Amino acid sequence: MFVARLRPKQQKHESFTAQKPIKKKEFADKQVGDDLDTVDDHDEFQNAKEIQYRGPSYPEEEMLKRSQLYYEAMKLRRSVRCFSNKPFPMKIVQNIIKTAGTSPSGANLQPWTFCVVASEQLKTKIREVVESEEQINYSRRMGAKWVLDVEHLNVNWNKPYLTEAPYLIVVMKHANLSSSR
């Protein structure tokens, strides 16, 4: 298992416009790629400047075309509950995590940590905890109306994919950014 904490994009650039202190500490596991090699830590400071964003500007016709293409791509997106058990290279998982790390967050703090779980024993423990909570959801928390509303989706508290998938990516929120993680 490895833990990846993505550093904010502004730490990579050299042309800056405003001063802002950023704490930085090297991360021990360099196997995860160039963008995953540091962890914000609160021991040392270095000065970095905020980068002003200057996005591209398009004519109205081009914006209309791009927005329609984007919509067409997004309407194909689906939530799925079936996963392959076929193994694949860890580099693919790393690329997925790097992509997820580009998600917007307030002040670009990216208050999350990604953990990749490949251990069968740990995946089994996670499945047991999740299924236990889901049983409570279905029997008490959500109520009969909710259970009936999702019945057509063929979902239930049983989550076999948690042990069948080769990897689990666990996303953890940093509850308090001012204290140690």
N, CA, C and O atoms as a DFTB+ gen file, in Angstrom:
724 C
 N C O
     1  1       0.851      -1.180       0.000
     2  2       0.000       0.000       0.000
     3  2       0.887       1.230       0.000
     4  3       1.928       1.243       0.657
     5  1       0.487       2.270      -0.733
     6  2       1.204       3.533      -0.665
     7  2       0.196       4.646      -0.483
     8  3      -0.976       4.506      -0.834
     9  1       0.656       5.737       0.060
    10  2      -0.183       6.898       0.268
    11  2       0.346       8.007      -0.612
    12  3       1.550       8.266      -0.633
    13  1      -0.527       8.655      -1.329
    14  2      -0.114       9.733      -2.211
    15  2      -0.797      11.016      -1.808
    16  3      -2.016      11.047      -1.640
    17  1      -0.029      12.074      -1.650
    18  2      -0.585      13.410      -1.394
    19  2      -0.068      14.301      -2.505
    20  3       1.129      14.576      -2.582
    21  1      -0.959      14.747      -3.355
    22  2      -0.556      15.571      -4.482
    23  2      -0.210      16.974      -4.009
    24  3      -0.896      17.533      -3.153
    25  1       0.846      17.539      -4.561
    26  2       1.191      18.918      -4.227
    27  2       0.415      19.855      -5.142
    28  3       0.131      19.514      -6.290
    29  1       0.074      21.034      -4.634
    30  2      -0.646      21.992      -5.477
    31  2       0.176      22.386      -6.691
    32  3       1.405      22.440      -6.637
    33  1      -0.521      22.662      -7.791
    34  2       0.120      22.976      -9.054
    35  2       1.078      24.157      -8.949
    36  3       2.113      24.169      -9.616
    37  1       0.745      25.173      -8.103
    38  2       1.592      26.353      -8.093
    39  2       3.005      26.069      -7.606
    40  3       3.883      26.902      -7.830
    41  1       3.274      24.952      -6.960
    42  2       4.615      24.645      -6.510
    43  2       5.519      24.243      -7.665
    44  3       6.740      24.261      -7.507
    45  1       4.971      23.881      -8.815
    46  2       5.770      23.399      -9.931
    47  2       6.286      24.533     -10.817
    48  3       7.263      24.354     -11.543
    49  1       5.636      25.698     -10.762
    50  2       5.930      26.752     -11.712
    51  2       6.927      27.748     -11.147
    52  3       7.017      27.926      -9.933
    53  1       7.669      28.391     -12.022
    54  2       8.667      29.352     -11.588
    55  2       8.226      30.795     -11.759
    56  3       8.751      31.670     -11.071
    57  1       7.286      31.079     -12.647
    58  2       6.834      32.456     -12.829
    59  2       5.653      32.709     -11.904
    60  3       4.552      32.212     -12.139
    61  1       5.888      33.483     -10.856
    62  2       4.886      33.714      -9.830
    63  2       4.554      35.188      -9.733
    64  3       5.339      36.037     -10.156
    65  1       3.384      35.497      -9.172
    66  2       2.995      36.888      -9.060
    67  2       2.798      37.365      -7.626
    68  3       2.927      38.564      -7.380
    69  1       2.492      36.497      -6.670
    70  2       2.274      36.933      -5.288
    71  2       2.913      35.950      -4.322
    72  3       2.899      34.745      -4.573
    73  1       3.475      36.440      -3.222
    74  2       4.149      35.590      -2.235
    75  2       3.122      34.841      -1.385
    76  3       2.083      35.396      -1.027
    77  1       3.413      33.597      -1.068
    78  2       2.563      32.790      -0.199
    79  2       3.435      31.686       0.388
    80  3       4.034      30.928      -0.374
    81  1       3.533      31.564       1.721
    82  2       4.386      30.511       2.275
    83  2       3.750      29.138       2.094
    84  3       2.553      28.966       2.323
    85  1       4.556      28.161       1.681
    86  2       4.095      26.788       1.513
    87  2       5.065      25.881       2.239
    88  3       6.281      25.995       2.084
    89  1       4.518      24.988       3.024
    90  2       5.337      24.029       3.736
    91  2       5.510      22.803       2.859
    92  3       4.568      22.356       2.205
    93  1       6.709      22.268       2.851
    94  2       6.975      21.154       1.949
    95  2       7.939      20.183       2.606
    96  3       8.902      20.594       3.253
    97  1       7.677      18.892       2.439
    98  2       8.570      17.862       2.949
    99  2       8.607      16.749       1.912
   100  3       7.569      16.378       1.365
   101  1       9.777      16.220       1.642
   102  2       9.891      15.157       0.655
   103  2       9.174      13.905       1.137
   104  3       9.181      13.599       2.330
   105  1       8.566      13.192       0.223
   106  2       7.844      11.955       0.512
   107  2       8.758      10.790       0.200
   108  3       9.482      10.819      -0.796
   109  1       8.737       9.773       1.029
   110  2       9.691       8.674       0.911
   111  2       9.505       7.816      -0.336
   112  3      10.494       7.361      -0.909
   113  1       8.287       7.585      -0.767
   114  2       8.031       6.666      -1.869
   115  2       8.040       7.398      -3.198
   116  3       7.059       8.056      -3.546
   117  1       9.134       7.294      -3.950
   118  2       9.257       7.989      -5.227
   119  2       8.667       7.186      -6.383
   120  3       8.691       7.657      -7.520
   121  1       8.142       5.996      -6.129
   122  2       7.609       5.154      -7.195
   123  2       6.322       5.695      -7.783
   124  3       5.894       5.236      -8.842
   125  1       5.710       6.633      -7.144
   126  2       4.394       7.078      -7.567
   127  2       4.417       8.159      -8.624
   128  3       3.354       8.610      -9.051
   129  1       5.585       8.594      -9.061
   130  2       5.649       9.566     -10.148
   131  2       6.016      10.951      -9.662
   132  3       5.935      11.244      -8.469
   133  1       6.415      11.795     -10.583
   134  2       6.929      13.117     -10.255
   135  2       5.939      13.991      -9.497
   136  3       6.347      14.757      -8.624
   137  1       4.662      13.896      -9.805
   138  2       3.686      14.769      -9.160
   139  2       3.290      14.303      -7.771
   140  3       2.528      14.990      -7.090
   141  1       3.777      13.177      -7.342
   142  2       3.351      12.621      -6.067
   143  2       4.505      12.490      -5.083
   144  3       4.441      11.673      -4.164
   145  1       5.558      13.282      -5.260
   146  2       6.731      13.043      -4.442
   147  2       6.868      13.981      -3.256
   148  3       7.894      13.938      -2.576
   149  1       5.882      14.826      -2.976
   150  2       5.974      15.683      -1.802
   151  2       4.680      15.628      -1.015
   152  3       3.607      15.338      -1.543
   153  1       4.823      15.917       0.259
   154  2       3.683      15.978       1.157
   155  2       3.741      17.336       1.831
   156  3       4.796      17.732       2.326
   157  1       2.630      18.054       1.861
   158  2       2.626      19.286       2.635
   159  2       2.796      18.885       4.087
   160  3       2.073      18.029       4.596
   161  1       3.743      19.501       4.739
   162  2       3.985      19.210       6.137
   163  2       4.198      20.543       6.820
   164  3       4.515      21.533       6.161
   165  1       4.033      20.584       8.096
   166  2       4.089      21.865       8.775
   167  2       5.403      22.059       9.523
   168  3       5.411      22.718      10.563
   169  1       6.525      21.502       9.029
   170  2       7.791      21.725       9.707
   171  2       8.647      22.800       9.060
   172  3       9.263      23.592       9.774
   173  1       8.709      22.859       7.748
   174  2       9.570      23.837       7.104
   175  2       8.764      24.664       6.117
   176  3       7.771      24.201       5.556
   177  1       9.212      25.898       5.916
   178  2       8.524      26.797       5.006
   179  2       9.407      27.116       3.819
   180  3      10.632      27.144       3.939
   181  1       8.796      27.355       2.681
   182  2       9.496      27.929       1.543
   183  2       8.515      28.894       0.900
   184  3       7.304      28.678       0.945
   185  1       9.023      29.933       0.318
   186  2       8.150      30.924      -0.307
   187  2       7.805      30.499      -1.716
   188  3       8.674      30.101      -2.492
   189  1       6.546      30.586      -2.033
   190  2       6.077      30.329      -3.388
   191  2       5.072      31.413      -3.718
   192  3       4.467      32.000      -2.821
   193  1       4.896      31.675      -4.970
   194  2       3.994      32.735      -5.396
   195  2       2.803      32.131      -6.129
   196  3       2.915      31.108      -6.805
   197  1       1.671      32.788      -5.975
   198  2       0.470      32.325      -6.648
   199  2       0.554      32.631      -8.142
   200  3       1.054      33.682      -8.543
   201  1       0.063      31.707      -8.951
   202  2       0.064      31.890     -10.397
   203  2      -1.298      32.399     -10.820
   204  3      -2.325      31.800     -10.498
   205  1      -1.302      33.502     -11.540
   206  2      -2.566      34.015     -12.043
   207  2      -2.956      33.200     -13.271
   208  3      -2.148      33.005     -14.180
   209  1      -4.203      32.725     -13.291
   210  2      -4.674      31.906     -14.406
   211  2      -5.150      32.786     -15.547
   212  3      -5.932      33.717     -15.355
   213  1      -4.670      32.479     -16.717
   214  2      -5.133      33.157     -17.930
   215  2      -5.599      32.071     -18.903
   216  3      -4.802      31.498     -19.645
   217  1      -6.897      31.803     -18.883
   218  2      -7.454      30.759     -19.730
   219  2      -7.581      31.204     -21.171
   220  3      -7.505      32.394     -21.476
   221  1      -7.774      30.243     -22.051
   222  2      -7.930      30.589     -23.478
   223  2      -9.254      31.309     -23.718
   224  3     -10.219      31.128     -22.975
   225  1      -9.281      32.105     -24.737
   226  2     -10.487      32.817     -25.130
   227  2     -10.891      32.326     -26.525
   228  3     -10.059      32.250     -27.429
   229  1     -12.178      31.994     -26.690
   230  2     -12.659      31.443     -27.955
   231  2     -13.798      32.289     -28.495
   232  3     -14.518      32.928     -27.727
   233  1     -13.967      32.298     -29.805
   234  2     -15.154      32.953     -30.389
   235  2     -16.414      32.207     -29.943
   236  3     -16.359      31.033     -29.577
   237  1     -17.530      32.897     -29.980
   238  2     -18.795      32.320     -29.520
   239  2     -19.128      31.007     -30.221
   240  3     -19.577      30.060     -29.574
   241  1     -18.917      30.938     -31.521
   242  2     -19.213      29.719     -32.284
   243  2     -18.377      28.536     -31.777
   244  3     -18.881      27.421     -31.642
   245  1     -17.102      28.793     -31.503
   246  2     -16.217      27.739     -30.989
   247  2     -16.649      27.304     -29.584
   248  3     -16.614      26.115     -29.267
   249  1     -17.056      28.258     -28.744
   250  2     -17.526      27.917     -27.399
   251  2     -18.775      27.036     -27.471
   252  3     -18.907      26.066     -26.724
   253  1     -19.683      27.387     -28.375
   254  2     -20.903      26.604     -28.544
   255  2     -20.558      25.181     -28.974
   256  3     -21.104      24.220     -28.432
   257  1     -19.662      25.040     -29.939
   258  2     -19.243      23.723     -30.424
   259  2     -18.590      22.911     -29.301
   260  3     -18.926      21.746     -29.090
   261  1     -17.656      23.539     -28.587
   262  2     -16.958      22.838     -27.498
   263  2     -17.925      22.436     -26.375
   264  3     -17.823      21.338     -25.828
   265  1     -18.851      23.320     -26.040
   266  2     -19.806      22.995     -24.974
   267  2     -20.700      21.821     -25.370
   268  3     -21.034      20.983     -24.532
   269  1     -21.085      21.758     -26.639
   270  2     -21.915      20.645     -27.107
   271  2     -21.131      19.334     -27.080
   272  3     -21.656      18.302     -26.661
   273  1     -19.874      19.377     -27.528
   274  2     -19.023      18.175     -27.496
   275  2     -18.795      17.696     -26.061
   276  3     -18.794      16.496     -25.787
   277  1     -18.605      18.640     -25.165
   278  2     -18.417      18.290     -23.757
   279  2     -19.679      17.629     -23.200
   280  3     -19.604      16.613     -22.509
   281  1     -20.832      18.210     -23.506
   282  2     -22.090      17.615     -23.074
   283  2     -22.245      16.192     -23.615
   284  3     -22.628      15.281     -22.881
   285  1     -21.943      16.009     -24.903
   286  2     -22.073      14.681     -25.515
   287  2     -21.183      13.664     -24.805
   288  3     -21.599      12.527     -24.582
   289  1     -19.976      14.060     -24.453
   290  2     -19.070      13.156     -23.731
   291  2     -19.591      12.873     -22.321
   292  3     -19.542      11.732     -21.862
   293  1     -20.087      13.900     -21.632
   294  2     -20.528      13.740     -20.241
   295  2     -21.812      12.917     -20.124
   296  3     -22.008      12.221     -19.127
   297  1     -22.681      12.987     -21.121
   298  2     -23.919      12.212     -21.009
   299  2     -23.664      10.712     -21.166
   300  3     -24.550       9.906     -20.880
   301  1     -22.467      10.326     -21.614
   302  2     -22.106       8.909     -21.699
   303  2     -21.577       8.367     -20.368
   304  3     -21.436       7.156     -20.202
   305  1     -21.285       9.266     -19.420
   306  2     -20.765       8.854     -18.124
   307  2     -21.818       8.053     -17.358
   308  3     -22.999       8.398     -17.368
   309  1     -21.394       7.014     -16.713
   310  2     -22.310       6.166     -15.942
   311  2     -21.643       5.759     -14.629
   312  3     -20.424       5.607     -14.548
   313  1     -22.465       5.590     -13.622
   314  2     -21.992       4.985     -12.384
   315  2     -22.164       3.483     -12.560
   316  3     -23.229       3.016     -12.965
   317  1     -21.132       2.742     -12.260
   318  2     -21.208       1.293     -12.428
   319  2     -20.930       0.589     -11.105
   320  3     -20.243       1.116     -10.231
   321  1     -21.470      -0.586     -10.987
   322  2     -21.261      -1.380      -9.788
   323  2     -20.725      -2.763     -10.142
   324  3     -20.911      -3.724      -9.395
   325  1     -20.066      -2.849     -11.273
   326  2     -19.421      -4.102     -11.640
   327  2     -17.998      -3.778     -12.062
   328  3     -17.759      -2.824     -12.803
   329  1     -17.077      -4.562     -11.595
   330  2     -15.669      -4.280     -11.802
   331  2     -14.952      -5.539     -12.241
   332  3     -15.349      -6.645     -11.875
   333  1     -13.918      -5.378     -13.009
   334  2     -13.116      -6.503     -13.466
   335  2     -12.156      -6.933     -12.367
   336  3     -11.683      -6.108     -11.586
   337  1     -11.876      -8.220     -12.312
   338  2     -10.865      -8.716     -11.374
   339  2      -9.528      -8.907     -12.080
   340  3      -8.582      -9.435     -11.495
   341  1      -9.451      -8.478     -13.337
   342  2      -8.236      -8.627     -14.126
   343  2      -7.164      -7.641     -13.630
   344  3      -7.418      -6.439     -13.555
   345  1      -5.974      -8.147     -13.293
   346  2      -4.906      -7.246     -12.827
   347  2      -4.420      -6.319     -13.938
   348  3      -4.511      -6.650     -15.120
   349  1      -3.907      -5.163     -13.550
   350  2      -3.357      -4.206     -14.501
   351  2      -2.226      -3.451     -13.810
   352  3      -2.117      -3.487     -12.585
   353  1      -1.382      -2.768     -14.586
   354  2      -0.192      -2.127     -14.018
   355  2      -0.522      -1.024     -13.003
   356  3      -1.489      -0.282     -13.176
   357  1       0.285      -0.927     -11.952
   358  2       0.115       0.094     -10.923
   359  2       0.236       1.501     -11.521
   360  3      -0.364       2.442     -11.001
   361  1       0.989       1.651     -12.584
   362  2       1.149       2.972     -13.204
   363  2      -0.197       3.540     -13.651
   364  3      -0.385       4.756     -13.635
   365  1      -1.132       2.680     -14.049
   366  2      -2.478       3.140     -14.425
   367  2      -3.175       3.736     -13.208
   368  3      -3.809       4.788     -13.302
   369  1      -3.058       3.064     -12.069
   370  2      -3.651       3.569     -10.821
   371  2      -3.010       4.913     -10.463
   372  3      -3.702       5.846     -10.055
   373  1      -1.709       5.003     -10.616
   374  2      -1.012       6.261     -10.319
   375  2      -1.500       7.391     -11.211
   376  3      -1.674       8.518     -10.747
   377  1      -1.722       7.100     -12.481
   378  2      -2.244       8.123     -13.390
   379  2      -3.658       8.540     -13.008
   380  3      -4.011       9.714     -13.120
   381  1      -4.466       7.589     -12.561
   382  2      -5.823       7.900     -12.103
   383  2      -5.757       8.828     -10.892
   384  3      -6.518       9.791     -10.802
   385  1      -4.851       8.538      -9.968
   386  2      -4.712       9.370      -8.774
   387  2      -4.202      10.765      -9.144
   388  3      -4.670      11.763      -8.597
   389  1      -3.248      10.833     -10.067
   390  2      -2.768      12.146     -10.496
   391  2      -3.914      12.952     -11.120
   392  3      -4.019      14.157     -10.894
   393  1      -4.764      12.294     -11.897
   394  2      -5.907      12.971     -12.509
   395  2      -6.886      13.435     -11.430
   396  3      -7.355      14.573     -11.464
   397  1      -7.192      12.566     -10.484
   398  2      -8.112      12.930      -9.400
   399  2      -7.565      14.098      -8.593
   400  3      -8.328      14.927      -8.097
   401  1      -6.257      14.163      -8.464
   402  2      -5.632      15.244      -7.714
   403  2      -5.761      16.601      -8.364
   404  3      -5.483      17.617      -7.727
   405  1      -6.176      16.645      -9.616
   406  2      -6.384      17.933     -10.282
   407  2      -7.780      18.480     -10.024
   408  3      -8.130      19.553     -10.516
   409  1      -8.580      17.747      -9.255
   410  2      -9.929      18.211      -8.942
   411  2      -9.856      19.541      -8.204
   412  3      -8.949      19.764      -7.403
   413  1     -10.814      20.423      -8.476
   414  2     -10.783      21.715      -7.802
   415  2     -11.060      21.582      -6.309
   416  3     -11.821      20.717      -5.876
   417  1     -10.431      22.449      -5.540
   418  2     -10.693      22.529      -4.113
   419  2     -10.477      23.969      -3.677
   420  3      -9.770      24.729      -4.339
   421  1     -11.084      24.335      -2.568
   422  2     -10.951      25.692      -2.063
   423  2      -9.495      26.061      -1.843
   424  3      -8.749      25.323      -1.198
   425  1      -9.096      27.195      -2.377
   426  2      -7.725      27.709      -2.276
   427  2      -6.703      26.709      -2.822
   428  3      -5.517      26.794      -2.504
   429  1      -7.159      25.775      -3.631
   430  2      -6.305      24.751      -4.221
   431  2      -5.526      23.970      -3.161
   432  3      -4.397      23.543      -3.402
   433  1      -6.134      23.790      -1.993
   434  2      -5.466      23.071      -0.907
   435  2      -5.506      21.565      -1.092
   436  3      -4.700      20.845      -0.503
   437  1      -6.424      21.089      -1.893
   438  2      -6.572      19.656      -2.157
   439  2      -6.500      18.850      -0.854
   440  3      -5.545      18.107      -0.629
   441  1      -7.511      19.003      -0.003
   442  2      -7.475      18.405       1.329
   443  2      -7.853      16.925       1.347
   444  3      -8.808      16.531       2.017
   445  1      -7.113      16.123       0.621
   446  2      -7.391      14.699       0.563
   447  2      -6.100      13.921       0.417
   448  3      -5.067      14.449       0.005
   449  1      -6.191      12.669       0.762
   450  2      -5.088      11.724       0.578
   451  2      -5.676      10.493      -0.075
   452  3      -6.772      10.061       0.281
   453  1      -4.955       9.924      -1.030
   454  2      -5.390       8.713      -1.724
   455  2      -4.550       7.551      -1.211
   456  3      -3.325       7.643      -1.146
   457  1      -5.213       6.464      -0.851
   458  2      -4.517       5.246      -0.445
   459  2      -4.924       4.128      -1.392
   460  3      -6.110       3.908      -1.634
   461  1      -3.935       3.429      -1.923
   462  2      -4.202       2.302      -2.805
   463  2      -4.057       1.032      -1.987
   464  3      -3.033       0.801      -1.343
   465  1      -5.097       0.217      -2.024
   466  2      -5.098      -1.032      -1.263
   467  2      -5.066      -2.188      -2.246
   468  3      -5.962      -2.329      -3.078
   469  1      -4.026      -3.019      -2.150
   470  2      -3.908      -4.209      -2.991
   471  2      -3.933      -5.478      -2.144
   472  3      -4.145      -6.570      -2.669
   473  1      -3.721      -5.342      -0.854
   474  2      -3.678      -6.483       0.057
   475  2      -5.056      -7.143       0.157
   476  3      -6.049      -6.486       0.468
   477  1      -5.099      -8.449      -0.110
   478  2      -6.374      -9.184      -0.023
   479  2      -6.942      -9.126       1.393
   480  3      -8.151      -8.992       1.581
   481  1      -6.068      -9.227       2.374
   482  2      -6.502      -9.199       3.776
   483  2      -7.137      -7.847       4.125
   484  3      -8.183      -7.797       4.773
   485  1      -6.511      -6.769       3.698
   486  2      -7.039      -5.441       3.982
   487  2      -8.326      -5.169       3.194
   488  3      -9.251      -4.549       3.719
   489  1      -8.390      -5.623       1.951
   490  2      -9.624      -5.458       1.167
   491  2     -10.782      -6.212       1.832
   492  3     -11.915      -5.731       1.832
   493  1     -10.500      -7.385       2.396
   494  2     -11.537      -8.154       3.094
   495  2     -12.035      -7.401       4.324
   496  3     -13.238      -7.368       4.584
   497  1     -11.123      -6.797       5.082
   498  2     -11.529      -6.019       6.267
   499  2     -12.371      -4.816       5.856
   500  3     -13.376      -4.506       6.496
   501  1     -11.958      -4.145       4.791
   502  2     -12.721      -2.993       4.304
   503  2     -14.109      -3.438       3.873
   504  3     -15.098      -2.773       4.181
   505  1     -14.189      -4.546       3.169
   506  2     -15.498      -5.055       2.722
   507  2     -16.397      -5.357       3.912
   508  3     -17.581      -5.023       3.894
   509  1     -15.847      -5.984       4.944
   510  2     -16.649      -6.313       6.126
   511  2     -17.222      -5.054       6.773
   512  3     -18.393      -5.031       7.152
   513  1     -16.411      -4.017       6.900
   514  2     -16.867      -2.765       7.512
   515  2     -17.927      -2.106       6.633
   516  3     -18.966      -1.674       7.133
   517  1     -17.675      -2.028       5.343
   518  2     -18.620      -1.383       4.425
   519  2     -19.950      -2.134       4.395
   520  3     -21.012      -1.514       4.459
   521  1     -19.899      -3.449       4.299
   522  2     -21.145      -4.225       4.253
   523  2     -21.926      -4.107       5.554
   524  3     -23.156      -4.062       5.538
   525  1     -21.230      -4.057       6.667
   526  2     -21.903      -3.893       7.955
   527  2     -22.651      -2.561       8.003
   528  3     -23.805      -2.502       8.426
   529  1     -21.978      -1.487       7.562
   530  2     -22.626      -0.170       7.532
   531  2     -23.778      -0.134       6.527
   532  3     -24.819       0.467       6.792
   533  1     -23.593      -0.768       5.393
   534  2     -24.654      -0.791       4.379
   535  2     -25.884      -1.564       4.867
   536  3     -27.015      -1.185       4.565
   537  1     -25.663      -2.638       5.614
   538  2     -26.813      -3.365       6.177
   539  2     -27.622      -2.450       7.082
   540  3     -28.853      -2.469       7.062
   541  1     -26.923      -1.653       7.873
   542  2     -27.610      -0.696       8.753
   543  2     -28.334       0.351       7.899
   544  3     -29.472       0.714       8.199
   545  1     -27.682       0.835       6.840
   546  2     -28.331       1.809       5.950
   547  2     -29.642       1.261       5.395
   548  3     -30.677       1.926       5.455
   549  1     -29.590       0.054       4.861
   550  2     -30.770      -0.531       4.220
   551  2     -31.857      -0.892       5.227
   552  3     -33.043      -0.814       4.903
   553  1     -31.480      -1.282       6.429
   554  2     -32.492      -1.732       7.380
   555  2     -33.017      -0.615       8.282
   556  3     -34.150      -0.700       8.755
   557  1     -32.220       0.437       8.536
   558  2     -32.677       1.445       9.492
   559  2     -32.512       2.885       9.021
   560  3     -33.462       3.663       9.107
   561  1     -31.345       3.258       8.530
   562  2     -31.044       4.676       8.261
   563  2     -31.838       5.248       7.097
   564  3     -32.382       6.346       7.209
   565  1     -31.917       4.535       5.990
   566  2     -32.492       5.096       4.774
   567  2     -34.015       5.022       4.719
   568  3     -34.641       5.852       4.060
   569  1     -34.595       4.095       5.361
   570  2     -36.045       3.982       5.353
   571  2     -36.561       3.183       4.165
   572  3     -35.868       3.003       3.164
   573  1     -37.792       2.710       4.301
   574  2     -38.394       1.831       3.299
   575  2     -38.572       2.531       1.952
   576  3     -38.388       1.911       0.905
   577  1     -38.929       3.818       1.971
   578  2     -39.145       4.537       0.706
   579  2     -37.856       4.574      -0.111
   580  3     -37.884       4.323      -1.316
   581  1     -36.729       4.883       0.525
   582  2     -35.454       4.940      -0.187
   583  2     -35.098       3.569      -0.764
   584  3     -34.670       3.464      -1.913
   585  1     -35.277       2.530       0.036
   586  2     -34.962       1.174      -0.429
   587  2     -35.799       0.834      -1.657
   588  3     -35.289       0.249      -2.612
   589  1     -37.066       1.192      -1.637
   590  2     -37.938       0.936      -2.786
   591  2     -37.544       1.807      -3.992
   592  3     -37.625       1.355      -5.134
   593  1     -37.126       3.033      -3.742
   594  2     -36.728       3.938      -4.833
   595  2     -35.503       3.432      -5.599
   596  3     -35.384       3.669      -6.801
   597  1     -34.593       2.737      -4.912
   598  2     -33.370       2.255      -5.584
   599  2     -33.464       0.785      -5.982
   600  3     -32.504       0.219      -6.505
   601  1     -34.602       0.173      -5.738
   602  2     -34.768      -1.251      -6.031
   603  2     -34.489      -1.578      -7.494
   604  3     -33.888      -2.612      -7.789
   605  1     -34.910      -0.725      -8.404
   606  2     -34.712      -0.967      -9.841
   607  2     -33.236      -0.954     -10.237
   608  3     -32.885      -1.457     -11.304
   609  1     -32.367      -0.387      -9.397
   610  2     -30.937      -0.340      -9.689
   611  2     -30.223      -1.644      -9.340
   612  3     -29.038      -1.809      -9.629
   613  1     -30.951      -2.560      -8.720
   614  2     -30.390      -3.846      -8.331
   615  2     -29.172      -3.665      -7.402
   616  3     -28.141      -4.315      -7.575
   617  1     -29.317      -2.773      -6.424
   618  2     -28.255      -2.545      -5.441
   619  2     -28.701      -3.090      -4.094
   620  3     -29.894      -3.150      -3.796
   621  1     -27.741      -3.480      -3.301
   622  2     -28.027      -3.933      -1.948
   623  2     -26.780      -3.758      -1.095
   624  3     -25.796      -3.166      -1.539
   625  1     -26.819      -4.261       0.102
   626  2     -25.699      -4.074       1.023
   627  2     -24.496      -4.951       0.688
   628  3     -23.404      -4.704       1.200
   629  1     -24.662      -5.945      -0.136
   630  2     -23.571      -6.859      -0.483
   631  2     -22.627      -6.184      -1.480
   632  3     -23.073      -5.728      -2.533
   633  1     -21.314      -6.112      -1.163
   634  2     -20.338      -5.397      -1.990
   635  2     -19.162      -6.301      -2.376
   636  3     -18.038      -6.055      -1.938
   637  1     -19.396      -7.339      -3.185
   638  2     -18.322      -8.280      -3.517
   639  2     -17.173      -7.644      -4.299
   640  3     -16.038      -8.117      -4.227
   641  1     -17.459      -6.580      -5.040
   642  2     -16.410      -5.943      -5.837
   643  2     -15.269      -5.391      -4.979
   644  3     -14.166      -5.173      -5.482
   645  1     -15.527      -5.165      -3.696
   646  2     -14.469      -4.647      -2.831
   647  2     -13.336      -5.653      -2.623
   648  3     -12.207      -5.264      -2.327
   649  1     -13.629      -6.926      -2.775
   650  2     -12.569      -7.928      -2.679
   651  2     -12.194      -8.491      -4.049
   652  3     -11.139      -9.110      -4.191
   653  1     -13.029      -8.289      -5.041
   654  2     -12.744      -8.814      -6.378
   655  2     -11.834      -7.894      -7.194
   656  3     -11.002      -8.374      -7.963
   657  1     -11.983      -6.597      -7.037
   658  2     -11.165      -5.649      -7.803
   659  2      -9.707      -5.784      -7.379
   660  3      -9.427      -6.013      -6.203
   661  1      -8.769      -5.643      -8.325
   662  2      -7.348      -5.787      -7.974
   663  2      -6.860      -4.709      -7.012
   664  3      -5.968      -4.962      -6.202
   665  1      -7.436      -3.508      -7.091
   666  2      -7.036      -2.404      -6.218
   667  2      -8.277      -1.666      -5.736
   668  3      -9.289      -1.598      -6.434
   669  1      -8.181      -1.123      -4.548
   670  2      -9.158      -0.163      -4.066
   671  2      -8.422       1.154      -3.909
   672  3      -7.287       1.180      -3.434
   673  1      -9.049       2.233      -4.299
   674  2      -8.489       3.554      -4.040
   675  2      -9.381       4.186      -2.981
   676  3     -10.552       4.481      -3.222
   677  1      -8.807       4.384      -1.822
   678  2      -9.534       4.964      -0.702
   679  2      -9.183       6.448      -0.654
   680  3      -8.010       6.812      -0.577
   681  1     -10.193       7.294      -0.698
   682  2      -9.985       8.734      -0.641
   683  2     -10.320       9.195       0.768
   684  3     -11.418       8.959       1.271
   685  1      -9.351       9.859       1.398
   686  2      -9.557      10.330       2.776
   687  2      -9.472      11.848       2.818
   688  3      -8.561      12.451       2.251
   689  1     -10.424      12.444       3.488
   690  2     -10.474      13.893       3.642
   691  2      -9.612      14.295       4.830
   692  3      -9.624      13.630       5.866
   693  1      -8.864      15.384       4.678
   694  2      -8.135      15.954       5.803
   695  2      -9.134      16.768       6.608
   696  3      -9.606      17.809       6.151
   697  1      -9.453      16.300       7.790
   698  2     -10.494      16.936       8.588
   699  2     -10.080      18.307       9.100
   700  3     -10.909      19.215       9.168
   701  1      -8.819      18.470       9.459
   702  2      -8.359      19.740      10.000
   703  2      -7.006      20.051       9.387
   704  3      -6.002      19.443       9.760
   705  1      -6.968      20.982       8.460
   706  2      -5.725      21.289       7.752
   707  2      -4.689      21.978       8.631
   708  3      -3.505      21.995       8.293
   709  1      -5.118      22.547       9.755
   710  2      -4.152      23.257      10.593
   711  2      -3.401      22.325      11.540
   712  3      -2.391      22.720      12.122
   713  1      -3.880      21.102      11.700
   714  2      -3.185      20.154      12.571
   715  2      -2.492      19.096      11.733
   716  3      -2.671      19.041      10.516
   717  1      -1.703      18.261      12.384
   718  2      -0.997      17.216      11.636
   719  2      -1.985      16.186      11.125
   720  3      -3.047      15.980      11.713
   721  1      -1.626      15.540      10.022
   722  2      -2.537      14.592       9.371
   723  2      -2.270      13.191       9.841
   724  3      -2.938      12.254       9.403
